[in-house]
PDB file of C-alpha atoms in Angstrom:
ATOM      1  CA  MET A   7      31.480 171.376-120.058  1.00  0.00           C
ATOM      2  CA  ARG A   8      29.932 171.919-117.348  1.00  0.00           C
ATOM      3  CA  LEU A   9      27.939 169.255-117.178  1.00  0.00           C
ATOM      4  CA  SER A  10      31.406 166.836-117.363  1.00  0.00           C
ATOM      5  CA  GLN A  11      33.160 169.631-114.412  1.00  0.00           C
ATOM      6  CA  SER A  12      30.655 168.421-112.057  1.00  0.00           C
ATOM      7  CA  PHE A  13      30.566 164.736-112.851  1.00  0.00           C
ATOM      8  CA  VAL A  14      34.183 164.749-112.301  1.00  0.00           C
ATOM      9  CA  THR A  15      33.601 167.060-108.869  1.00  0.00           C
ATOM     10  CA  ALA A  16      31.040 164.499-107.919  1.00  0.00           C
ATOM     11  CA  ARG A  17      32.801 161.304-108.620  1.00  0.00           C
ATOM     12  CA  LEU A  18      36.104 162.720-106.887  1.00  0.00           C
ATOM     13  CA  GLY A  19      33.538 163.584-103.430  1.00  0.00           C
ATOM     14  CA  ASN A  20      32.524 160.215-103.917  1.00  0.00           C
ATOM     15  CA  GLU A  21      36.005 158.165-103.700  1.00  0.00           C
ATOM     16  CA  ILE A  22      36.922 161.098-101.149  1.00  0.00           C
ATOM     17  CA  LYS A  23      34.086 159.555 -99.442  1.00  0.00           C
ATOM     18  CA  MET A  24      34.630 156.147 -99.844  1.00  0.00           C
ATOM     19  CA  LYS A  25      38.227 156.619 -98.988  1.00  0.00           C
ATOM     20  CA  ARG A  26      36.990 157.906 -95.494  1.00  0.00           C
ATOM     21  CA  ILE A  27      34.550 155.324 -94.622  1.00  0.00           C
ATOM     22  CA  LEU A  28      37.315 152.650 -95.408  1.00  0.00           C
ATOM     23  CA  ILE A  29      39.504 154.501 -93.077  1.00  0.00           C
ATOM     24  CA  ILE A  30      36.793 154.891 -90.097  1.00  0.00           C
ATOM     25  CA  VAL A  31      35.757 150.914 -90.548  1.00  0.00           C
ATOM     26  CA  VAL A  32      39.740 149.888 -90.570  1.00  0.00           C
ATOM     27  CA  VAL A  33      40.176 151.839 -87.550  1.00  0.00           C
ATOM     28  CA  THR A  34      37.333 150.427 -85.866  1.00  0.00           C
ATOM     29  CA  ILE A  35      38.230 146.718 -86.778  1.00  0.00           C
ATOM     30  CA  GLY A  36      42.170 147.187 -85.183  1.00  0.00           C
ATOM     31  CA  CYS A  37      40.376 148.831 -82.196  1.00  0.00           C
ATOM     32  CA  VAL A  38      38.093 145.786 -81.594  1.00  0.00           C
ATOM     33  CA  LEU A  39      40.976 143.298 -82.258  1.00  0.00           C
ATOM     34  CA  VAL A  40      42.788 145.266 -79.557  1.00  0.00           C
ATOM     35  CA  ALA A  41      40.681 145.215 -77.298  1.00  0.00           C
ATOM     36  CA  ALA A  42      39.806 141.355 -77.461  1.00  0.00           C
ATOM     37  CA  SER A  43      43.035 140.753 -77.608  1.00  0.00           C
ATOM     38  CA  PHE A  44      43.691 142.651 -74.594  1.00  0.00           C
ATOM     39  CA  LEU A  45      40.698 140.773 -72.687  1.00  0.00           C
ATOM     40  CA  TYR A  46      42.354 137.602 -73.650  1.00  0.00           C
ATOM     41  CA  PHE A  47      45.581 137.613 -72.289  1.00  0.00           C
ATOM     42  CA  HIS A  48      45.450 140.253 -69.180  1.00  0.00           C
ATOM     43  CA  SER A  49      41.975 138.548 -68.047  1.00  0.00           C
ATOM     44  CA  PRO A  50      43.191 135.577 -67.219  1.00  0.00           C
ATOM     45  CA  ALA A  51      46.109 137.071 -65.312  1.00  0.00           C
ATOM     46  CA  GLU A  52      44.240 139.673 -63.224  1.00  0.00           C
ATOM     47  CA  ASN A  53      41.266 137.313 -62.328  1.00  0.00           C
ATOM     48  CA  PRO A  54      42.861 133.702 -62.229  1.00  0.00           C
ATOM     49  CA  VAL A  55      40.671 130.636 -61.874  1.00  0.00           C
ATOM     50  CA  LEU A  56      41.879 128.883 -58.748  1.00  0.00           C
ATOM     51  CA  PRO A  57      41.444 125.361 -58.812  1.00  0.00           C
ATOM     52  CA  ALA A  58      39.370 123.310 -56.588  1.00  0.00           C
ATOM     53  CA  ALA A  59      40.649 121.807 -53.341  1.00  0.00           C
ATOM     54  CA  PRO A  60      41.411 118.643 -53.520  1.00  0.00           C
ATOM     55  CA  ALA A  61      39.410 116.563 -51.108  1.00  0.00           C
ATOM     56  CA  PRO A  62      41.082 114.789 -48.275  1.00  0.00           C
ATOM     57  CA  VAL A  63      42.285 111.777 -48.789  1.00  0.00           C
ATOM     58  CA  ILE A  64      40.967 109.176 -46.473  1.00  0.00           C
ATOM     59  CA  ASP A  65      43.334 105.962 -45.293  1.00  0.00           C
ATOM     60  CA  MET A  66      40.567 103.645 -46.251  1.00  0.00           C
ATOM     61  CA  ALA A  67      42.627 100.470 -44.940  1.00  0.00           C
ATOM     62  CA  GLY A  68      43.510 102.424 -41.722  1.00  0.00           C
ATOM     63  CA  LEU A  69      39.646 103.925 -41.041  1.00  0.00           C
ATOM     64  CA  LYS A  70      38.403 100.135 -41.578  1.00  0.00           C
ATOM     65  CA  ALA A  71      40.964  98.611 -39.406  1.00  0.00           C
ATOM     66  CA  LYS A  72      40.181 100.604 -36.643  1.00  0.00           C
ATOM     67  CA  ALA A  73      36.552 100.125 -37.398  1.00  0.00           C
ATOM     68  CA  GLU A  74      36.481  96.624 -37.011  1.00  0.00           C
ATOM     69  CA  GLN A  75      38.203  96.639 -33.823  1.00  0.00           C
ATOM     70  CA  GLY A  76      35.043  98.346 -32.702  1.00  0.00           C
ATOM     71  CA  ASP A  77      36.207 102.642 -33.009  1.00  0.00           C
ATOM     72  CA  ALA A  78      33.185 104.020 -32.886  1.00  0.00           C
ATOM     73  CA  GLN A  79      34.177 106.983 -34.688  1.00  0.00           C
ATOM     74  CA  ALA A  80      35.770 105.306 -37.236  1.00  0.00           C
ATOM     75  CA  GLN A  81      33.043 102.978 -37.594  1.00  0.00           C
ATOM     76  CA  THR A  82      30.837 106.264 -38.292  1.00  0.00           C
ATOM     77  CA  GLN A  83      33.678 108.048 -40.609  1.00  0.00           C
ATOM     78  CA  LEU A  84      33.425 104.835 -42.288  1.00  0.00           C
ATOM     79  CA  ALA A  85      29.591 104.806 -42.789  1.00  0.00           C
ATOM     80  CA  LYS A  86      29.881 107.980 -43.976  1.00  0.00           C
ATOM     81  CA  ALA A  87      32.177 107.977 -47.029  1.00  0.00           C
ATOM     82  CA  PHE A  88      29.984 104.874 -48.145  1.00  0.00           C
ATOM     83  CA  ALA A  89      27.374 106.948 -48.078  1.00  0.00           C
ATOM     84  CA  ASP A  90      28.561 110.385 -49.777  1.00  0.00           C
ATOM     85  CA  GLY A  91      30.660 107.218 -52.196  1.00  0.00           C
ATOM     86  CA  GLN A  92      34.101 108.887 -50.965  1.00  0.00           C
ATOM     87  CA  GLY A  93      36.994 107.120 -51.656  1.00  0.00           C
ATOM     88  CA  LEU A  94      34.755 104.411 -52.028  1.00  0.00           C
ATOM     89  CA  PRO A  95      31.719 103.269 -54.362  1.00  0.00           C
ATOM     90  CA  ARG A  96      28.261 104.787 -52.824  1.00  0.00           C
ATOM     91  CA  ASP A  97      26.865 101.915 -50.865  1.00  0.00           C
ATOM     92  CA  TYR A  98      24.392 102.651 -49.150  1.00  0.00           C
ATOM     93  CA  LYS A  99      23.463  98.782 -47.450  1.00  0.00           C
ATOM     94  CA  GLN A 100      27.347  99.242 -46.241  1.00  0.00           C
ATOM     95  CA  ALA A 101      26.484 102.849 -44.849  1.00  0.00           C
ATOM     96  CA  ALA A 102      23.706 101.156 -43.239  1.00  0.00           C
ATOM     97  CA  ARG A 103      26.036  98.103 -41.229  1.00  0.00           C
ATOM     98  CA  TRP A 104      28.576 100.576 -40.095  1.00  0.00           C
ATOM     99  CA  PHE A 105      25.896 103.179 -38.636  1.00  0.00           C
ATOM    100  CA  GLY A 106      23.963 100.660 -37.315  1.00  0.00           C
ATOM    101  CA  GLN A 107      27.373  99.128 -35.531  1.00  0.00           C
ATOM    102  CA  ALA A 108      28.379 102.888 -33.952  1.00  0.00           C
ATOM    103  CA  ALA A 109      24.769 103.905 -33.099  1.00  0.00           C
ATOM    104  CA  SER A 110      24.952 100.272 -31.312  1.00  0.00           C
ATOM    105  CA  ASN A 111      28.181 101.240 -29.936  1.00  0.00           C
ATOM    106  CA  GLY A 112      26.506 104.627 -28.670  1.00  0.00           C
ATOM    107  CA  ASN A 113      28.187 107.437 -31.318  1.00  0.00           C
ATOM    108  CA  SER A 114      24.980 109.752 -31.397  1.00  0.00           C
ATOM    109  CA  GLU A 115      25.919 110.881 -34.799  1.00  0.00           C
ATOM    110  CA  ALA A 116      25.795 107.271 -36.377  1.00  0.00           C
ATOM    111  CA  GLU A 117      22.041 107.007 -34.550  1.00  0.00           C
ATOM    112  CA  ALA A 118      20.843 110.217 -36.460  1.00  0.00           C
ATOM    113  CA  MET A 119      22.353 109.423 -39.629  1.00  0.00           C
ATOM    114  CA  LEU A 120      20.592 105.600 -39.300  1.00  0.00           C
ATOM    115  CA  GLY A 121      17.268 107.848 -38.715  1.00  0.00           C
ATOM    116  CA  GLU A 122      18.388 109.373 -41.735  1.00  0.00           C
ATOM    117  CA  LEU A 123      18.709 106.386 -43.983  1.00  0.00           C
ATOM    118  CA  CYS A 124      15.612 104.331 -42.341  1.00  0.00           C
ATOM    119  CA  GLN A 125      13.423 107.766 -42.940  1.00  0.00           C
ATOM    120  CA  ALA A 126      14.618 107.394 -46.620  1.00  0.00           C
ATOM    121  CA  GLY A 127      14.508 103.946 -46.796  1.00  0.00           C
ATOM    122  CA  GLN A 128      18.111 103.676 -48.212  1.00  0.00           C
ATOM    123  CA  GLY A 129      20.319 100.870 -47.437  1.00  0.00           C
ATOM    124  CA  VAL A 130      17.550  99.654 -45.160  1.00  0.00           C
ATOM    125  CA  PRO A 131      13.741  99.484 -45.146  1.00  0.00           C
ATOM    126  CA  HIS A 132      12.005 102.350 -45.316  1.00  0.00           C
ATOM    127  CA  ASN A 133      10.386 102.382 -41.744  1.00  0.00           C
ATOM    128  CA  LEU A 134       9.304 105.731 -40.153  1.00  0.00           C
ATOM    129  CA  THR A 135       8.666 104.139 -36.641  1.00  0.00           C
ATOM    130  CA  ASN A 136      12.350 102.920 -36.669  1.00  0.00           C
ATOM    131  CA  ALA A 137      13.481 106.580 -38.146  1.00  0.00           C
ATOM    132  CA  VAL A 138      11.960 107.885 -34.884  1.00  0.00           C
ATOM    133  CA  LYS A 139      13.464 106.001 -32.673  1.00  0.00           C
ATOM    134  CA  TRP A 140      17.086 106.650 -33.880  1.00  0.00           C
ATOM    135  CA  PHE A 141      16.194 110.240 -33.824  1.00  0.00           C
ATOM    136  CA  THR A 142      14.677 110.371 -30.266  1.00  0.00           C
ATOM    137  CA  LYS A 143      18.341 108.511 -29.052  1.00  0.00           C
ATOM    138  CA  ALA A 144      20.474 111.165 -30.894  1.00  0.00           C
ATOM    139  CA  ALA A 145      18.585 113.942 -29.811  1.00  0.00           C
ATOM    140  CA  GLN A 146      18.230 113.328 -26.114  1.00  0.00           C
ATOM    141  CA  GLU A 147      21.636 113.285 -26.327  1.00  0.00           C
ATOM    142  CA  GLY A 148      21.845 116.585 -27.815  1.00  0.00           C
ATOM    143  CA  SER A 149      22.251 116.169 -31.782  1.00  0.00           C
ATOM    144  CA  THR A 150      20.854 119.233 -33.610  1.00  0.00           C
ATOM    145  CA  THR A 151      20.336 116.951 -36.680  1.00  0.00           C
ATOM    146  CA  ALA A 152      18.260 114.644 -34.758  1.00  0.00           C
ATOM    147  CA  GLN A 153      16.525 117.567 -33.192  1.00  0.00           C
ATOM    148  CA  TYR A 154      15.670 119.376 -36.071  1.00  0.00           C
ATOM    149  CA  ASP A 155      14.786 115.891 -37.784  1.00  0.00           C
ATOM    150  CA  LEU A 156      12.565 114.854 -34.466  1.00  0.00           C
ATOM    151  CA  GLY A 157      11.032 117.958 -34.922  1.00  0.00           C
ATOM    152  CA  PHE A 158      10.253 117.723 -38.463  1.00  0.00           C
ATOM    153  CA  MET A 159       9.147 114.238 -37.395  1.00  0.00           C
ATOM    154  CA  TYR A 160       5.964 116.076 -35.502  1.00  0.00           C
ATOM    155  CA  GLU A 161       5.389 118.191 -37.753  1.00  0.00           C
ATOM    156  CA  ARG A 162       4.332 116.131 -40.246  1.00  0.00           C
ATOM    157  CA  GLY A 163       2.995 113.255 -38.319  1.00  0.00           C
ATOM    158  CA  GLN A 164       5.604 110.666 -39.802  1.00  0.00           C
ATOM    159  CA  GLY A 165       5.907 107.999 -37.103  1.00  0.00           C
ATOM    160  CA  VAL A 166       4.513 109.595 -34.828  1.00  0.00           C
ATOM    161  CA  PRO A 167       1.118 111.292 -33.820  1.00  0.00           C
ATOM    162  CA  HIS A 168       1.311 114.921 -35.094  1.00  0.00           C
ATOM    163  CA  ASP A 169       2.146 117.271 -32.245  1.00  0.00           C
ATOM    164  CA  GLU A 170       2.982 120.888 -33.347  1.00  0.00           C
ATOM    165  CA  LYS A 171       4.212 121.418 -29.561  1.00  0.00           C
ATOM    166  CA  LEU A 172       6.539 118.732 -29.646  1.00  0.00           C
ATOM    167  CA  ALA A 173       7.527 120.306 -33.206  1.00  0.00           C
ATOM    168  CA  ALA A 174       8.378 123.113 -31.814  1.00  0.00           C
ATOM    169  CA  HIS A 175      10.413 121.883 -28.953  1.00  0.00           C
ATOM    170  CA  TRP A 176      12.840 119.639 -30.818  1.00  0.00           C
ATOM    171  CA  TYR A 177      13.096 122.938 -33.371  1.00  0.00           C
ATOM    172  CA  GLN A 178      14.082 125.104 -30.597  1.00  0.00           C
ATOM    173  CA  LEU A 179      16.970 122.719 -29.054  1.00  0.00           C
ATOM    174  CA  ALA A 180      18.096 122.456 -32.295  1.00  0.00           C
ATOM    175  CA  ALA A 181      18.168 126.224 -32.656  1.00  0.00           C
ATOM    176  CA  GLU A 182      20.083 126.640 -29.592  1.00  0.00           C
ATOM    177  CA  GLY A 183      22.413 124.340 -30.690  1.00  0.00           C
ATOM    178  CA  GLY A 184      23.053 125.945 -33.865  1.00  0.00           C
ATOM    179  CA  ASP A 185      21.524 124.515 -36.416  1.00  0.00           C
ATOM    180  CA  ALA A 186      20.577 127.856 -38.948  1.00  0.00           C
ATOM    181  CA  LEU A 187      17.412 126.075 -40.637  1.00  0.00           C
ATOM    182  CA  ALA A 188      16.400 125.020 -37.226  1.00  0.00           C
ATOM    183  CA  GLN A 189      16.680 128.840 -36.201  1.00  0.00           C
ATOM    184  CA  PHE A 190      14.364 130.065 -38.927  1.00  0.00           C
ATOM    185  CA  ASP A 191      12.209 127.781 -38.848  1.00  0.00           C
ATOM    186  CA  TYR A 192      11.590 128.327 -35.145  1.00  0.00           C
ATOM    187  CA  GLY A 193      11.291 131.692 -35.705  1.00  0.00           C
ATOM    188  CA  GLN A 194       8.613 131.261 -38.342  1.00  0.00           C
ATOM    189  CA  ARG A 195       6.784 129.587 -35.447  1.00  0.00           C
ATOM    190  CA  CYS A 196       7.172 132.464 -32.724  1.00  0.00           C
ATOM    191  CA  PHE A 197       5.932 135.175 -35.570  1.00  0.00           C
ATOM    192  CA  ILE A 198       2.676 133.123 -35.965  1.00  0.00           C
ATOM    193  CA  GLY A 199       2.360 131.001 -32.092  1.00  0.00           C
ATOM    194  CA  LEU A 200       2.169 127.725 -33.734  1.00  0.00           C
ATOM    195  CA  GLY A 201       3.342 125.300 -30.961  1.00  0.00           C
ATOM    196  CA  VAL A 202       4.352 128.272 -29.074  1.00  0.00           C
ATOM    197  CA  PRO A 203       3.472 131.809 -27.782  1.00  0.00           C
ATOM    198  CA  LEU A 204       3.207 134.517 -30.071  1.00  0.00           C
ATOM    199  CA  ASP A 205       6.403 136.502 -29.715  1.00  0.00           C
ATOM    200  CA  GLN A 206       7.386 138.391 -32.881  1.00  0.00           C
ATOM    201  CA  VAL A 207      10.540 140.046 -30.624  1.00  0.00           C
ATOM    202  CA  GLU A 208      11.908 136.611 -30.225  1.00  0.00           C
ATOM    203  CA  GLY A 209      10.972 135.136 -33.805  1.00  0.00           C
ATOM    204  CA  LEU A 210      12.799 138.281 -35.147  1.00  0.00           C
ATOM    205  CA  LYS A 211      15.785 137.420 -32.820  1.00  0.00           C
ATOM    206  CA  TRP A 212      15.969 134.265 -34.469  1.00  0.00           C
ATOM    207  CA  MET A 213      15.544 135.523 -37.766  1.00  0.00           C
ATOM    208  CA  PHE A 214      18.903 137.455 -37.413  1.00  0.00           C
ATOM    209  CA  ILE A 215      21.042 134.977 -35.814  1.00  0.00           C
ATOM    210  CA  ALA A 216      19.832 132.602 -38.885  1.00  0.00           C
ATOM    211  CA  ALA A 217      20.506 135.589 -41.141  1.00  0.00           C
ATOM    212  CA  GLY A 218      24.204 135.808 -39.351  1.00  0.00           C
ATOM    213  CA  GLN A 219      24.945 131.927 -40.740  1.00  0.00           C
ATOM    214  CA  GLY A 220      23.897 132.556 -43.844  1.00  0.00           C
ATOM    215  CA  GLN A 221      20.339 131.012 -44.496  1.00  0.00           C
ATOM    216  CA  PRO A 222      18.827 132.365 -47.409  1.00  0.00           C
ATOM    217  CA  ASP A 223      15.218 133.129 -46.633  1.00  0.00           C
ATOM    218  CA  SER A 224      15.937 134.354 -42.795  1.00  0.00           C
ATOM    219  CA  GLY A 225      16.994 137.836 -44.000  1.00  0.00           C
ATOM    220  CA  LYS A 226      13.636 138.633 -46.354  1.00  0.00           C
ATOM    221  CA  ARG A 227      11.495 137.062 -43.866  1.00  0.00           C
ATOM    222  CA  GLY A 228      13.207 139.373 -41.147  1.00  0.00           C
ATOM    223  CA  GLU A 229      12.882 142.336 -43.458  1.00  0.00           C
ATOM    224  CA  LEU A 230       9.245 141.473 -44.029  1.00  0.00           C
ATOM    225  CA  GLU A 231       8.573 141.206 -39.912  1.00  0.00           C
ATOM    226  CA  GLN A 232       9.979 144.517 -39.131  1.00  0.00           C
ATOM    227  CA  LYS A 233       7.433 146.384 -41.272  1.00  0.00           C
ATOM    228  CA  LYS A 234       4.842 145.198 -38.708  1.00  0.00           C
ATOM    229  CA  MET A 235       7.402 146.016 -36.045  1.00  0.00           C
ATOM    230  CA  ASN A 236       8.124 149.328 -33.932  1.00  0.00           C
ATOM    231  CA  SER A 237      11.725 150.377 -33.621  1.00  0.00           C
ATOM    232  CA  GLY A 238      12.006 149.047 -29.979  1.00  0.00           C
ATOM    233  CA  GLN A 239      10.759 145.773 -30.555  1.00  0.00           C
ATOM    234  CA  ILE A 240      13.208 145.258 -33.432  1.00  0.00           C
ATOM    235  CA  ALA A 241      16.161 147.249 -31.090  1.00  0.00           C
ATOM    236  CA  GLU A 242      15.542 144.415 -28.763  1.00  0.00           C
ATOM    237  CA  ALA A 243      15.592 141.581 -31.080  1.00  0.00           C
ATOM    238  CA  LYS A 244      19.054 142.513 -32.516  1.00  0.00           C
ATOM    239  CA  ARG A 245      20.138 142.692 -28.810  1.00  0.00           C
ATOM    240  CA  ARG A 246      18.811 139.147 -27.966  1.00  0.00           C
ATOM    241  CA  ALA A 247      20.617 137.976 -31.389  1.00  0.00           C
ATOM    242  CA  ALA A 248      23.996 139.609 -30.313  1.00  0.00           C
ATOM    243  CA  ALA A 249      23.662 138.189 -26.787  1.00  0.00           C
ATOM    244  CA  PHE A 250      23.269 134.673 -28.401  1.00  0.00           C
ATOM    245  CA  THR A 251      25.726 131.852 -28.003  1.00  0.00           C
ATOM    246  CA  PRO A 252      24.945 128.378 -29.491  1.00  0.00           C
ATOM    247  CA  ARG A 253      24.879 125.750 -26.747  1.00  0.00           C
ATOM    248  CA  ARG A 254      27.975 123.530 -26.894  1.00  0.00           C
ATOM    249  CA  ALA A 255      27.107 119.965 -28.932  1.00  0.00           C
ATOM    250  CA  ALA A 256      26.904 116.627 -27.234  1.00  0.00           C
ATOM    251  CA  ARG A 257      30.271 114.828 -27.778  1.00  0.00           C
ATOM    252  CA  ALA A 258      29.677 111.558 -29.853  1.00  0.00           C
ATOM    253  CA  SER A 259      30.289 108.802 -27.580  1.00  0.00           C
ATOM    254  CA  ASN A 260      33.174 106.542 -29.040  1.00  0.00           C
ATOM    255  CA  LYS A 261      32.572 103.935 -26.784  1.00  0.00           C
ATOM    256  CA  PRO A 262      34.381 100.257 -27.760  1.00  0.00           C
TER     257      PRO A 262
END
């Protein structure tokens, strides 16, 4: 009798345990489903995904008409549309054609872009000498893009003899014109005295300025260099950076 009663008691105990486990499992699944439905239905409303802004519509017919009439700015815009494939099939030959016409009309942006096509051999034969010619023309007119590109050519000795002083000269002009990458590159030269006098404070100044424009490497480089400098040097670099005003870029010519 004791064995039978024990068996029944044990059996009843096991059934109770199983029911408790089943209840826990059901409740857990229910909670998971409720949480999932909450995330599904509420997350999009709380964090809506905004559609990308549509690209501006360009009146290609009107732009081409102005370009054909000799408007250098329209010629440059049309060339960029061909180069980027924006509103037109990408066509580097047509881009080079219209950049060439705008460059002949004195548009410094077109001169710089034509130099880049010559450098890359896109739409025109690969010709570093011609690239340097167009970069130099645009750089002398104040194009920061061309100034940076020309500095790069002197740094690498492409189309011109290798010359670190001239590379630094053109990087500095581009940096003063507001080009963030030139600011980073010129600042690095100041840290090591490459083509310019060694000047840690000036180098850190350019790192601060470039970082303020979102240049991704300048912040880390600036932090690294600050570990080698005293508080007075760092404060002076910050003062110089705060006083910096970019040189106004030269206005692109739009001669007919």
